[in-house]
Structure formats: structure tokens, C-alpha cells
PDB file of C-alpha atoms in Angstrom:
ATOM      1  CA  UNK A 507      18.457  -2.576  16.574  1.00 94.00           C
ATOM      2  CA  UNK A 508      14.836  -1.761  17.359  1.00 97.00           C
ATOM      3  CA  UNK A 509      12.134  -4.417  17.013  1.00 98.00           C
ATOM      4  CA  UNK A 510       8.784  -4.289  15.310  1.00 98.00           C
ATOM      5  CA  UNK A 511       5.741  -6.577  15.145  1.00 98.00           C
ATOM      6  CA  UNK A 512       4.218  -8.063  12.009  1.00 98.00           C
ATOM      7  CA  UNK A 513       0.629  -9.257  12.469  1.00 98.00           C
ATOM      8  CA  UNK A 514      -0.301 -10.232  16.033  1.00 97.00           C
ATOM      9  CA  UNK A 515       2.963 -11.653  17.293  1.00 97.00           C
ATOM     10  CA  UNK A 516       5.813 -12.033  14.815  1.00 98.00           C
ATOM     11  CA  UNK A 517       8.620  -9.914  16.291  1.00 98.00           C
ATOM     12  CA  UNK A 518      11.447  -8.921  13.921  1.00 98.00           C
ATOM     13  CA  UNK A 519      14.193  -6.327  13.615  1.00 98.00           C
ATOM     14  CA  UNK A 520      12.895  -2.944  12.318  1.00 98.00           C
ATOM     15  CA  UNK A 521      14.865  -3.565   9.134  1.00 98.00           C
ATOM     16  CA  UNK A 522      15.078  -6.951   7.505  1.00 98.00           C
ATOM     17  CA  UNK A 523      17.433  -8.188   4.820  1.00 98.00           C
ATOM     18  CA  UNK A 524      16.195  -8.974   1.320  1.00 98.00           C
ATOM     19  CA  UNK A 525      18.457 -11.862   0.181  1.00 98.00           C
ATOM     20  CA  UNK A 526      17.390 -12.103  -3.512  1.00 97.00           C
ATOM     21  CA  UNK A 527      20.171  -9.934  -4.925  1.00 96.00           C
ATOM     22  CA  UNK A 528      22.867 -12.250  -3.504  1.00 97.00           C
ATOM     23  CA  UNK A 529      21.823 -14.919  -6.061  1.00 96.00           C
ATOM     24  CA  UNK A 530      19.588 -13.415  -8.650  1.00 93.00           C
ATOM     25  CA  UNK A 531      18.239 -10.342 -10.407  1.00 92.00           C
ATOM     26  CA  UNK A 532      20.983  -7.751 -10.166  1.00 91.00           C
ATOM     27  CA  UNK A 533      23.914  -9.047 -12.227  1.00 88.00           C
ATOM     28  CA  UNK A 534      26.066 -12.059 -11.353  1.00 90.00           C
ATOM     29  CA  UNK A 535      25.507 -13.971  -8.105  1.00 94.00           C
ATOM     30  CA  UNK A 536      27.958 -13.307  -5.271  1.00 96.00           C
ATOM     31  CA  UNK A 537      30.570 -15.821  -4.251  1.00 96.00           C
ATOM     32  CA  UNK A 538      28.960 -18.210  -1.760  1.00 96.00           C
ATOM     33  CA  UNK A 539      31.435 -17.539   1.114  1.00 97.00           C
ATOM     34  CA  UNK A 540      31.017 -13.791   0.571  1.00 97.00           C
ATOM     35  CA  UNK A 541      27.208 -14.212   0.762  1.00 98.00           C
ATOM     36  CA  UNK A 542      27.488 -16.285   3.938  1.00 98.00           C
ATOM     37  CA  UNK A 543      29.720 -13.762   5.712  1.00 98.00           C
ATOM     38  CA  UNK A 544      27.465 -10.871   4.764  1.00 98.00           C
ATOM     39  CA  UNK A 545      24.372 -12.586   6.156  1.00 98.00           C
ATOM     40  CA  UNK A 546      26.248 -13.456   9.339  1.00 98.00           C
ATOM     41  CA  UNK A 547      27.460  -9.851   9.586  1.00 98.00           C
ATOM     42  CA  UNK A 548      23.819  -8.749   9.433  1.00 98.00           C
ATOM     43  CA  UNK A 549      22.915 -11.086  12.319  1.00 98.00           C
ATOM     44  CA  UNK A 550      25.873  -9.716  14.376  1.00 98.00           C
ATOM     45  CA  UNK A 551      24.492  -6.204  13.789  1.00 98.00           C
ATOM     46  CA  UNK A 552      21.029  -7.062  15.076  1.00 98.00           C
ATOM     47  CA  UNK A 553      19.112  -7.967  11.889  1.00 98.00           C
ATOM     48  CA  UNK A 554      16.790 -10.901  12.704  1.00 98.00           C
ATOM     49  CA  UNK A 555      14.535 -11.034   9.601  1.00 99.00           C
ATOM     50  CA  UNK A 556      15.740 -12.607   6.357  1.00 99.00           C
ATOM     51  CA  UNK A 557      13.687 -12.886   3.139  1.00 98.00           C
ATOM     52  CA  UNK A 558      14.272 -15.481   0.460  1.00 98.00           C
ATOM     53  CA  UNK A 559      12.248 -17.606  -2.039  1.00 98.00           C
ATOM     54  CA  UNK A 560      12.596 -20.830  -3.965  1.00 97.00           C
ATOM     55  CA  UNK A 561      12.390 -18.685  -7.129  1.00 97.00           C
ATOM     56  CA  UNK A 562      15.613 -16.798  -6.370  1.00 96.00           C
ATOM     57  CA  UNK A 563      18.196 -18.682  -8.344  1.00 93.00           C
ATOM     58  CA  UNK A 564      15.973 -20.794  -8.491  1.00 94.00           C
ATOM     59  CA  UNK A 565      16.785 -22.606  -5.272  1.00 95.00           C
ATOM     60  CA  UNK A 566      20.380 -21.378  -4.747  1.00 96.00           C
ATOM     61  CA  UNK A 567      19.318 -18.435  -2.573  1.00 98.00           C
ATOM     62  CA  UNK A 568      17.496 -20.654  -0.051  1.00 98.00           C
ATOM     63  CA  UNK A 569      20.562 -22.898   0.160  1.00 98.00           C
ATOM     64  CA  UNK A 570      22.797 -19.924   0.828  1.00 98.00           C
ATOM     65  CA  UNK A 571      20.469 -18.515   3.480  1.00 98.00           C
ATOM     66  CA  UNK A 572      20.069 -21.955   5.116  1.00 98.00           C
ATOM     67  CA  UNK A 573      23.821 -22.444   5.429  1.00 98.00           C
ATOM     68  CA  UNK A 574      24.542 -18.879   6.527  1.00 98.00           C
ATOM     69  CA  UNK A 575      21.909 -18.807   9.256  1.00 98.00           C
ATOM     70  CA  UNK A 576      22.123 -22.375  10.577  1.00 98.00           C
ATOM     71  CA  UNK A 577      24.334 -21.342  13.579  1.00 98.00           C
ATOM     72  CA  UNK A 578      21.800 -18.607  14.533  1.00 98.00           C
ATOM     73  CA  UNK A 579      18.611 -20.458  13.652  1.00 98.00           C
ATOM     74  CA  UNK A 580      16.864 -19.692  16.937  1.00 96.00           C
ATOM     75  CA  UNK A 581      17.685 -16.007  16.868  1.00 98.00           C
ATOM     76  CA  UNK A 582      16.359 -15.260  13.385  1.00 98.00           C
ATOM     77  CA  UNK A 583      13.097 -15.248  11.435  1.00 98.00           C
ATOM     78  CA  UNK A 584      13.326 -16.733   7.940  1.00 99.00           C
ATOM     79  CA  UNK A 585      10.646 -15.916   5.314  1.00 99.00           C
ATOM     80  CA  UNK A 586      10.337 -17.841   2.048  1.00 98.00           C
ATOM     81  CA  UNK A 587       7.787 -18.186  -0.743  1.00 98.00           C
ATOM     82  CA  UNK A 588       5.882 -20.622  -2.976  1.00 98.00           C
ATOM     83  CA  UNK A 589       3.730 -20.105  -6.027  1.00 98.00           C
ATOM     84  CA  UNK A 590       5.819 -20.617  -9.200  1.00 98.00           C
ATOM     85  CA  UNK A 591       6.318 -23.527 -11.546  1.00 97.00           C
ATOM     86  CA  UNK A 592       9.801 -24.261 -12.932  1.00 96.00           C
ATOM     87  CA  UNK A 593      10.920 -26.145 -16.064  1.00 94.00           C
ATOM     88  CA  UNK A 594      12.702 -29.262 -14.698  1.00 89.00           C
ATOM     89  CA  UNK A 595      15.267 -29.111 -17.505  1.00 88.00           C
ATOM     90  CA  UNK A 596      16.207 -25.451 -17.613  1.00 88.00           C
ATOM     91  CA  UNK A 597      15.170 -24.379 -14.107  1.00 89.00           C
ATOM     92  CA  UNK A 598      13.417 -21.389 -15.679  1.00 91.00           C
ATOM     93  CA  UNK A 599      10.182 -20.035 -14.253  1.00 93.00           C
ATOM     94  CA  UNK A 600       7.260 -21.100 -16.451  1.00 94.00           C
ATOM     95  CA  UNK A 601       4.134 -19.777 -14.779  1.00 96.00           C
ATOM     96  CA  UNK A 602       2.242 -19.918 -11.527  1.00 98.00           C
ATOM     97  CA  UNK A 603       1.303 -22.936  -9.363  1.00 98.00           C
ATOM     98  CA  UNK A 604      -0.402 -22.601  -6.029  1.00 98.00           C
ATOM     99  CA  UNK A 605      -2.262 -25.929  -6.092  1.00 98.00           C
ATOM    100  CA  UNK A 606      -2.458 -27.369  -2.562  1.00 98.00           C
ATOM    101  CA  UNK A 607      -0.267 -30.421  -3.351  1.00 98.00           C
ATOM    102  CA  UNK A 608       2.341 -28.156  -4.968  1.00 98.00           C
ATOM    103  CA  UNK A 609       2.463 -25.853  -1.930  1.00 98.00           C
ATOM    104  CA  UNK A 610       3.092 -28.869   0.302  1.00 98.00           C
ATOM    105  CA  UNK A 611       5.927 -30.097  -1.972  1.00 98.00           C
ATOM    106  CA  UNK A 612       7.541 -26.652  -2.038  1.00 98.00           C
ATOM    107  CA  UNK A 613       7.359 -26.320   1.750  1.00 98.00           C
ATOM    108  CA  UNK A 614       9.120 -29.702   2.208  1.00 98.00           C
ATOM    109  CA  UNK A 615      11.851 -28.763  -0.325  1.00 98.00           C
ATOM    110  CA  UNK A 616      12.326 -25.311   1.267  1.00 98.00           C
ATOM    111  CA  UNK A 617      12.654 -26.817   4.777  1.00 98.00           C
ATOM    112  CA  UNK A 618      15.513 -29.035   3.470  1.00 98.00           C
ATOM    113  CA  UNK A 619      17.329 -26.195   1.684  1.00 98.00           C
ATOM    114  CA  UNK A 620      16.952 -23.882   4.621  1.00 98.00           C
ATOM    115  CA  UNK A 621      18.277 -26.617   6.979  1.00 98.00           C
ATOM    116  CA  UNK A 622      15.384 -26.084   9.384  1.00 98.00           C
ATOM    117  CA  UNK A 623      12.340 -27.871  10.708  1.00 98.00           C
ATOM    118  CA  UNK A 624      10.037 -24.852  10.530  1.00 98.00           C
ATOM    119  CA  UNK A 625       9.509 -21.902   8.177  1.00 98.00           C
ATOM    120  CA  UNK A 626       8.750 -18.763  10.206  1.00 99.00           C
ATOM    121  CA  UNK A 627       6.817 -16.973   7.466  1.00 99.00           C
ATOM    122  CA  UNK A 628       5.577 -18.617   4.278  1.00 99.00           C
ATOM    123  CA  UNK A 629       4.302 -16.255   1.561  1.00 99.00           C
ATOM    124  CA  UNK A 630       2.360 -16.953  -1.561  1.00 98.00           C
ATOM    125  CA  UNK A 631       4.802 -15.264  -4.034  1.00 98.00           C
ATOM    126  CA  UNK A 632       2.135 -14.316  -6.575  1.00 98.00           C
ATOM    127  CA  UNK A 633      -1.625 -14.732  -6.574  1.00 98.00           C
ATOM    128  CA  UNK A 634      -2.620 -17.739  -8.797  1.00 98.00           C
ATOM    129  CA  UNK A 635      -5.899 -16.945 -10.612  1.00 98.00           C
ATOM    130  CA  UNK A 636      -6.518 -20.665 -11.120  1.00 98.00           C
ATOM    131  CA  UNK A 637      -6.563 -21.574  -7.430  1.00 98.00           C
ATOM    132  CA  UNK A 638      -9.119 -20.036  -5.016  1.00 98.00           C
ATOM    133  CA  UNK A 639      -7.230 -18.075  -2.347  1.00 98.00           C
ATOM    134  CA  UNK A 640      -9.290 -19.916   0.290  1.00 98.00           C
ATOM    135  CA  UNK A 641      -7.615 -23.235  -0.808  1.00 98.00           C
ATOM    136  CA  UNK A 642      -4.170 -21.585  -0.600  1.00 98.00           C
ATOM    137  CA  UNK A 643      -4.845 -20.200   2.878  1.00 99.00           C
ATOM    138  CA  UNK A 644      -6.343 -23.504   3.999  1.00 98.00           C
ATOM    139  CA  UNK A 645      -3.261 -25.408   2.816  1.00 99.00           C
ATOM    140  CA  UNK A 646      -0.914 -23.109   4.696  1.00 99.00           C
ATOM    141  CA  UNK A 647      -3.182 -23.368   7.721  1.00 98.00           C
ATOM    142  CA  UNK A 648      -2.674 -27.179   7.550  1.00 98.00           C
ATOM    143  CA  UNK A 649       1.099 -26.708   7.427  1.00 98.00           C
ATOM    144  CA  UNK A 650       0.851 -24.398  10.458  1.00 98.00           C
ATOM    145  CA  UNK A 651      -1.167 -27.034  12.361  1.00 98.00           C
ATOM    146  CA  UNK A 652       1.511 -29.605  11.498  1.00 98.00           C
ATOM    147  CA  UNK A 653       4.223 -27.322  12.936  1.00 98.00           C
ATOM    148  CA  UNK A 654       6.052 -26.929   9.574  1.00 98.00           C
ATOM    149  CA  UNK A 655       5.163 -23.235   9.205  1.00 98.00           C
ATOM    150  CA  UNK A 656       4.526 -20.523  11.807  1.00 98.00           C
ATOM    151  CA  UNK A 657       2.994 -17.626   9.846  1.00 99.00           C
ATOM    152  CA  UNK A 658       1.200 -17.061   6.540  1.00 99.00           C
ATOM    153  CA  UNK A 659       1.997 -14.164   4.158  1.00 99.00           C
ATOM    154  CA  UNK A 660       0.893 -12.847   0.791  1.00 98.00           C
ATOM    155  CA  UNK A 661       2.829 -10.915  -1.846  1.00 98.00           C
ATOM    156  CA  UNK A 662       1.419  -8.348  -4.255  1.00 98.00           C
ATOM    157  CA  UNK A 663      -2.160  -9.329  -3.429  1.00 98.00           C
ATOM    158  CA  UNK A 664      -5.147  -6.970  -3.883  1.00 97.00           C
ATOM    159  CA  UNK A 665      -7.428  -6.051  -0.998  1.00 98.00           C
ATOM    160  CA  UNK A 666     -10.242  -8.550  -1.833  1.00 98.00           C
ATOM    161  CA  UNK A 667      -7.721 -11.405  -1.958  1.00 98.00           C
ATOM    162  CA  UNK A 668      -6.199 -10.306   1.382  1.00 98.00           C
ATOM    163  CA  UNK A 669      -9.631 -10.272   3.034  1.00 98.00           C
ATOM    164  CA  UNK A 670     -10.630 -13.670   1.670  1.00 98.00           C
ATOM    165  CA  UNK A 671      -7.351 -15.262   2.691  1.00 98.00           C
ATOM    166  CA  UNK A 672      -7.366 -13.634   6.122  1.00 98.00           C
ATOM    167  CA  UNK A 673     -10.835 -15.083   6.855  1.00 98.00           C
ATOM    168  CA  UNK A 674      -9.457 -18.634   6.471  1.00 98.00           C
ATOM    169  CA  UNK A 675      -5.978 -18.184   8.029  1.00 98.00           C
ATOM    170  CA  UNK A 676      -4.862 -14.880   9.555  1.00 98.00           C
ATOM    171  CA  UNK A 677      -2.310 -13.188   7.306  1.00 99.00           C
ATOM    172  CA  UNK A 678       0.725 -11.990   9.268  1.00 99.00           C
ATOM    173  CA  UNK A 679       2.378  -9.906   6.545  1.00 99.00           C
ATOM    174  CA  UNK A 680       1.912  -8.624   3.017  1.00 99.00           C
ATOM    175  CA  UNK A 681       5.017  -8.078   0.888  1.00 98.00           C
ATOM    176  CA  UNK A 682       4.622  -5.334  -1.675  1.00 98.00           C
ATOM    177  CA  UNK A 683       6.785  -2.795  -3.388  1.00 97.00           C
ATOM    178  CA  UNK A 684       6.529   0.476  -1.415  1.00 97.00           C
ATOM    179  CA  UNK A 685       8.915   3.423  -1.284  1.00 96.00           C
ATOM    180  CA  UNK A 686       9.027   7.176  -1.852  1.00 93.00           C
ATOM    181  CA  UNK A 687       9.224   6.175  -5.518  1.00 90.00           C
ATOM    182  CA  UNK A 688       6.247   3.792  -5.506  1.00 94.00           C
ATOM    183  CA  UNK A 689       3.350   4.903  -3.361  1.00 94.00           C
ATOM    184  CA  UNK A 690       0.479   2.848  -4.811  1.00 95.00           C
ATOM    185  CA  UNK A 691      -0.184   0.825  -1.589  1.00 97.00           C
ATOM    186  CA  UNK A 692      -1.279   4.039   0.182  1.00 96.00           C
ATOM    187  CA  UNK A 693      -4.597   4.181  -1.636  1.00 96.00           C
ATOM    188  CA  UNK A 694      -6.261   0.894  -0.578  1.00 98.00           C
ATOM    189  CA  UNK A 695      -3.742  -1.627   0.672  1.00 98.00           C
ATOM    190  CA  UNK A 696      -2.327   0.214   3.717  1.00 98.00           C
ATOM    191  CA  UNK A 697      -5.746   1.106   5.174  1.00 98.00           C
ATOM    192  CA  UNK A 698      -6.833  -2.538   4.741  1.00 98.00           C
ATOM    193  CA  UNK A 699      -3.719  -3.855   6.495  1.00 98.00           C
ATOM    194  CA  UNK A 700      -4.263  -1.374   9.349  1.00 98.00           C
ATOM    195  CA  UNK A 701      -7.858  -2.514   9.784  1.00 98.00           C
ATOM    196  CA  UNK A 702      -6.975  -6.229   9.762  1.00 98.00           C
ATOM    197  CA  UNK A 703      -3.752  -5.980  11.835  1.00 98.00           C
ATOM    198  CA  UNK A 704      -1.450  -7.229   9.080  1.00 99.00           C
ATOM    199  CA  UNK A 705       2.185  -6.063   8.740  1.00 99.00           C
ATOM    200  CA  UNK A 706       3.699  -4.628   5.563  1.00 99.00           C
ATOM    201  CA  UNK A 707       7.102  -5.723   4.309  1.00 98.00           C
ATOM    202  CA  UNK A 708       8.234  -3.326   1.522  1.00 98.00           C
ATOM    203  CA  UNK A 709      10.559  -4.813  -1.059  1.00 98.00           C
ATOM    204  CA  UNK A 710      12.661  -2.465  -3.184  1.00 96.00           C
ATOM    205  CA  UNK A 711      12.442   0.144  -0.427  1.00 97.00           C
ATOM    206  CA  UNK A 712      15.307   2.003  -2.101  1.00 97.00           C
ATOM    207  CA  UNK A 713      13.635   1.929  -5.523  1.00 94.00           C
ATOM    208  CA  UNK A 714      15.987  -0.876  -6.685  1.00 93.00           C
ATOM    209  CA  UNK A 715      18.906   1.363  -5.848  1.00 93.00           C
ATOM    210  CA  UNK A 716      17.616   4.551  -7.468  1.00 94.00           C
ATOM    211  CA  UNK A 717      16.951   6.350  -4.170  1.00 95.00           C
ATOM    212  CA  UNK A 718      20.545   5.844  -2.985  1.00 94.00           C
ATOM    213  CA  UNK A 719      21.671   8.609  -5.389  1.00 93.00           C
ATOM    214  CA  UNK A 720      24.235   6.254  -6.886  1.00 93.00           C
ATOM    215  CA  UNK A 721      22.347   5.790 -10.225  1.00 93.00           C
ATOM    216  CA  UNK A 722      22.169   8.514 -12.914  1.00 91.00           C
ATOM    217  CA  UNK A 723      20.743   8.632 -16.418  1.00 91.00           C
ATOM    218  CA  UNK A 724      24.153   7.405 -17.660  1.00 93.00           C
ATOM    219  CA  UNK A 725      24.418   4.318 -15.438  1.00 94.00           C
ATOM    220  CA  UNK A 726      24.806   1.026 -17.341  1.00 94.00           C
ATOM    221  CA  UNK A 727      23.512  -2.214 -15.749  1.00 94.00           C
ATOM    222  CA  UNK A 728      24.891  -5.745 -16.127  1.00 92.00           C
ATOM    223  CA  UNK A 729      23.152  -7.636 -18.943  1.00 92.00           C
ATOM    224  CA  UNK A 730      21.272 -10.008 -16.616  1.00 91.00           C
ATOM    225  CA  UNK A 731      20.104  -7.126 -14.384  1.00 94.00           C
ATOM    226  CA  UNK A 732      16.298  -6.884 -14.198  1.00 94.00           C
ATOM    227  CA  UNK A 733      16.473  -3.086 -14.191  1.00 94.00           C
ATOM    228  CA  UNK A 734      17.180  -3.185 -17.944  1.00 94.00           C
ATOM    229  CA  UNK A 735      13.515  -4.085 -18.501  1.00 94.00           C
ATOM    230  CA  UNK A 736      11.916  -1.877 -15.804  1.00 93.00           C
ATOM    231  CA  UNK A 737      10.269   1.189 -17.453  1.00 94.00           C
ATOM    232  CA  UNK A 738      11.218   3.485 -14.561  1.00 93.00           C
ATOM    233  CA  UNK A 739      14.869   2.804 -15.429  1.00 94.00           C
ATOM    234  CA  UNK A 740      14.873   4.140 -18.974  1.00 94.00           C
ATOM    235  CA  UNK A 741      17.392   6.973 -19.247  1.00 92.00           C
ATOM    236  CA  UNK A 742      14.666   9.614 -19.715  1.00 93.00           C
ATOM    237  CA  UNK A 743      12.691   8.411 -16.680  1.00 92.00           C
ATOM    238  CA  UNK A 744      15.812   8.359 -14.573  1.00 93.00           C
ATOM    239  CA  UNK A 745      16.465  11.937 -15.622  1.00 92.00           C
ATOM    240  CA  UNK A 746      12.873  12.972 -14.827  1.00 88.00           C
ATOM    241  CA  UNK A 747      13.003  11.314 -11.396  1.00 89.00           C
ATOM    242  CA  UNK A 748      16.384  12.773 -10.463  1.00 91.00           C
ATOM    243  CA  UNK A 749      14.608  15.637  -8.691  1.00 90.00           C
ATOM    244  CA  UNK A 750      13.408  13.239  -5.991  1.00 90.00           C
ATOM    245  CA  UNK A 751      16.982  11.983  -5.362  1.00 92.00           C
ATOM    246  CA  UNK A 752      18.201  15.603  -5.203  1.00 93.00           C
ATOM    247  CA  UNK A 753      15.634  16.317  -2.523  1.00 91.00           C
ATOM    248  CA  UNK A 754      16.662  13.218  -0.524  1.00 94.00           C
ATOM    249  CA  UNK A 755      20.279  14.445  -0.753  1.00 95.00           C
ATOM    250  CA  UNK A 756      19.282  17.854   0.597  1.00 94.00           C
ATOM    251  CA  UNK A 757      17.374  16.355   3.568  1.00 94.00           C
ATOM    252  CA  UNK A 758      20.238  13.878   4.128  1.00 96.00           C
ATOM    253  CA  UNK A 759      22.782  16.691   4.322  1.00 97.00           C
ATOM    254  CA  UNK A 760      20.668  18.469   6.944  1.00 95.00           C
ATOM    255  CA  UNK A 761      20.403  15.262   9.006  1.00 96.00           C
ATOM    256  CA  UNK A 762      24.056  14.177   8.516  1.00 97.00           C
ATOM    257  CA  UNK A 763      22.759  10.995   6.843  1.00 98.00           C
ATOM    258  CA  UNK A 764      22.760   9.537   3.346  1.00 97.00           C
ATOM    259  CA  UNK A 765      19.886   9.620   0.747  1.00 97.00           C
ATOM    260  CA  UNK A 766      19.343   5.835   1.284  1.00 97.00           C
ATOM    261  CA  UNK A 767      18.999   6.326   5.040  1.00 98.00           C
ATOM    262  CA  UNK A 768      16.429   9.091   4.509  1.00 98.00           C
ATOM    263  CA  UNK A 769      14.434   6.894   2.098  1.00 97.00           C
ATOM    264  CA  UNK A 770      14.358   4.053   4.701  1.00 98.00           C
ATOM    265  CA  UNK A 771      13.638   6.368   7.608  1.00 98.00           C
ATOM    266  CA  UNK A 772      10.693   7.761   5.614  1.00 98.00           C
ATOM    267  CA  UNK A 773       9.261   4.271   5.297  1.00 98.00           C
ATOM    268  CA  UNK A 774       9.802   3.451   8.996  1.00 98.00           C
ATOM    269  CA  UNK A 775       8.028   6.709   9.909  1.00 98.00           C
ATOM    270  CA  UNK A 776       4.878   5.813   7.946  1.00 98.00           C
ATOM    271  CA  UNK A 777       3.563   3.038  10.279  1.00 98.00           C
ATOM    272  CA  UNK A 778       4.990   1.124  13.254  1.00 98.00           C
ATOM    273  CA  UNK A 779       4.141  -2.186  11.501  1.00 98.00           C
ATOM    274  CA  UNK A 780       6.176  -1.510   8.377  1.00 98.00           C
ATOM    275  CA  UNK A 781       9.440  -3.510   8.053  1.00 98.00           C
ATOM    276  CA  UNK A 782      11.454  -2.718   4.909  1.00 98.00           C
ATOM    277  CA  UNK A 783      13.844  -5.405   3.511  1.00 98.00           C
ATOM    278  CA  UNK A 784      16.622  -3.617   1.614  1.00 98.00           C
ATOM    279  CA  UNK A 785      19.096  -5.983  -0.029  1.00 97.00           C
ATOM    280  CA  UNK A 786      22.814  -5.472  -0.668  1.00 97.00           C
ATOM    281  CA  UNK A 787      25.944  -7.385  -1.516  1.00 96.00           C
ATOM    282  CA  UNK A 788      28.265  -5.007   0.346  1.00 97.00           C
ATOM    283  CA  UNK A 789      29.036  -4.729   4.014  1.00 98.00           C
ATOM    284  CA  UNK A 790      29.343  -0.905   3.990  1.00 98.00           C
ATOM    285  CA  UNK A 791      25.868  -0.666   2.416  1.00 97.00           C
ATOM    286  CA  UNK A 792      24.447  -3.039   4.984  1.00 98.00           C
ATOM    287  CA  UNK A 793      25.837  -0.799   7.744  1.00 98.00           C
ATOM    288  CA  UNK A 794      24.499   2.301   6.013  1.00 98.00           C
ATOM    289  CA  UNK A 795      21.032   0.695   5.734  1.00 98.00           C
ATOM    290  CA  UNK A 796      21.037  -0.291   9.387  1.00 98.00           C
ATOM    291  CA  UNK A 797      21.999   3.303  10.341  1.00 98.00           C
ATOM    292  CA  UNK A 798      18.565   4.433   8.940  1.00 98.00           C
ATOM    293  CA  UNK A 799      16.908   3.056  12.108  1.00 98.00           C
ATOM    294  CA  UNK A 800      18.488   5.937  14.084  1.00 97.00           C
ATOM    295  CA  UNK A 801      17.500   8.693  11.714  1.00 97.00           C
ATOM    296  CA  UNK A 802      14.585  10.776  13.085  1.00 96.00           C
ATOM    297  CA  UNK A 803      12.459  12.688  10.564  1.00 97.00           C
ATOM    298  CA  UNK A 804      10.367  15.529  11.984  1.00 96.00           C
ATOM    299  CA  UNK A 805       6.787  16.142  10.826  1.00 96.00           C
ATOM    300  CA  UNK A 806       8.212  19.035   8.783  1.00 94.00           C
ATOM    301  CA  UNK A 807      10.795  16.766   7.098  1.00 94.00           C
ATOM    302  CA  UNK A 808       8.032  14.305   6.247  1.00 96.00           C
ATOM    303  CA  UNK A 809       5.820  17.020   4.838  1.00 94.00           C
ATOM    304  CA  UNK A 810       8.639  18.352   2.713  1.00 90.00           C
ATOM    305  CA  UNK A 811       9.381  14.863   1.345  1.00 92.00           C
ATOM    306  CA  UNK A 812       5.740  14.177   0.633  1.00 91.00           C
ATOM    307  CA  UNK A 813       5.163  17.447  -1.106  1.00 88.00           C
ATOM    308  CA  UNK A 814       8.216  17.077  -3.328  1.00 82.00           C
ATOM    309  CA  UNK A 815       7.466  13.421  -4.130  1.00 84.00           C
ATOM    310  CA  UNK A 816       3.921  14.250  -5.164  1.00 82.00           C
ATOM    311  CA  UNK A 817       5.282  16.458  -7.911  1.00 78.00           C
TER     312      UNK A 817
END
């Protein structure tokens, strides 16, 4: 497994593992033992970067990650997130909360669930319009000074917010959706990250599964699957976007790879400081994703993909 750097000095595997889907978002949660063995299988195959959040579950995903990675704690980088408020009775998410005292409470609770004494990368999960980003960055800076956190990250923040936060506490990574299917960060975000020396961690790098070629206009999702409410997953949009998957399949055939591997290899080819975090619940998919690191796309391949995607 190759290594990449986020920010100045956070070294991680070129592909990370997005843990959310093990507990939340894509149908029923996996059996705990199954989740633990999958995460450990990822470590054995060279993955050192694991992404979770208190909101996934809520809380159950951090517990799973903490237990699974405890034996390898010093070999791996664990990223988690703060920034939501939960109803104490139902556990449902009920809005944003990045007040300094709340950030500190969340950090303490996450440390316990993750069975660790330090969080490698702590992200603000969503920007809170009620709390100046300087206060958020300053609070995380304090946690870094206390040795409870090593690096500060943002998720889905705009360029002004990134600049203001970075001026208080250097931002190591921004987590955003980015894939052949969602290219919005290319306009402003990616140039800003390049200028400031901040890494990009794309979530949904396989378009929530669409770019694997395993989803068609007829696919039915489980009733608690978030794709049921994502506009890009209406049957007519899936049909319209099928052309992109067909192209991935053609390139994949040429490269003796799979469409998912081409989609991940495309991301890795964009910048040396991009680290995608595909998630999966299946060992054979994990191995397929990891295989993307060895797929080389030529400048011609990249041009062909860009041209087709732009249509």
C-alpha cells in the first residue's frame, strides 16, 4: 500500500476506509463481529486511515472502530467528527452544535468510545453558522495543545471558512464529496487547498456505489438507505448517468480492472494529496478497492474520462 500526506505531516495509506456504512446510512447495520473482522482485514492489507463520527449510529460506529482497531492503535490513524446535536431520548440528530464547550464534551466522549488517549484527526462535521469558525478552530487548537487531538479538519466548508479557520489553527484535511460524478470542488476548493497545503479526503468516491456499475435504474434500496432521498438516485437520473458508468466499464476492460477501480484511480491521479475513503461491508469489495492503488491511468485515459464526464 502506498502512502500519502495530508497537510504538512499526517501520513496515511493512499486509500482510507470510510466506516459509516458499517453502522448507518445504507440499510441495516452489519453484525458487530463481522464489522470488526472487516476493519482488521483492512489493517492487514495496509490500510492505515479510518474515518468515523459520533453521528454514525449515533455513537455505535465509533465503538465498533475503537474495538476493532485497539490491537493496532499505533499503526493506524483514526479520524472522527463533532458538530451535531442529538435528542437525548431518541438519539436522533436535531441540528448543529459547535459551541466550544460542546466540542470539548464530544472529544472526551469520542476518546472513550474509540478506546484511545488521542484523536489523530478531528473534523468539524458541518459548519455551524451560529459559532464563528475562529472559535471552533481555537477550541480544537486547545485540544491539540492538551495532547488530546493531533490534527484539525473541516468537512463541507467553503473557501472563506477554510481560510479563516486555517489562520487560527492549520487545517490538515478537508473532507468533501468528490468523484467523477461530483466535480464541484474543482472550481474553488481544490485550488485553495493546494495554495494552503491542505489535504482532500473525498467521501462517496464511488458515487455512493453508482460508479461501481452494480446499480441500474431498476435497483431497489433498503427502506432506511439514504439513497432513497438523494435526487441523483431517482430512476430517471440513474438512467441518464448510466453513460458515465458504461465509459468506466470500457476503460476498465482495457486496463483489466473494474469500474470502481478506475473511478478510484481517477481520483488518486488528480493530486498527490487526495486520499479517498471508500466504504464497504464486504471483504471482496475491500480488496477490489485496494487494487485501485495499482491501476495506472495514462494522460490519454484521463482526458477520455474527463471529456466523457463533462457531457
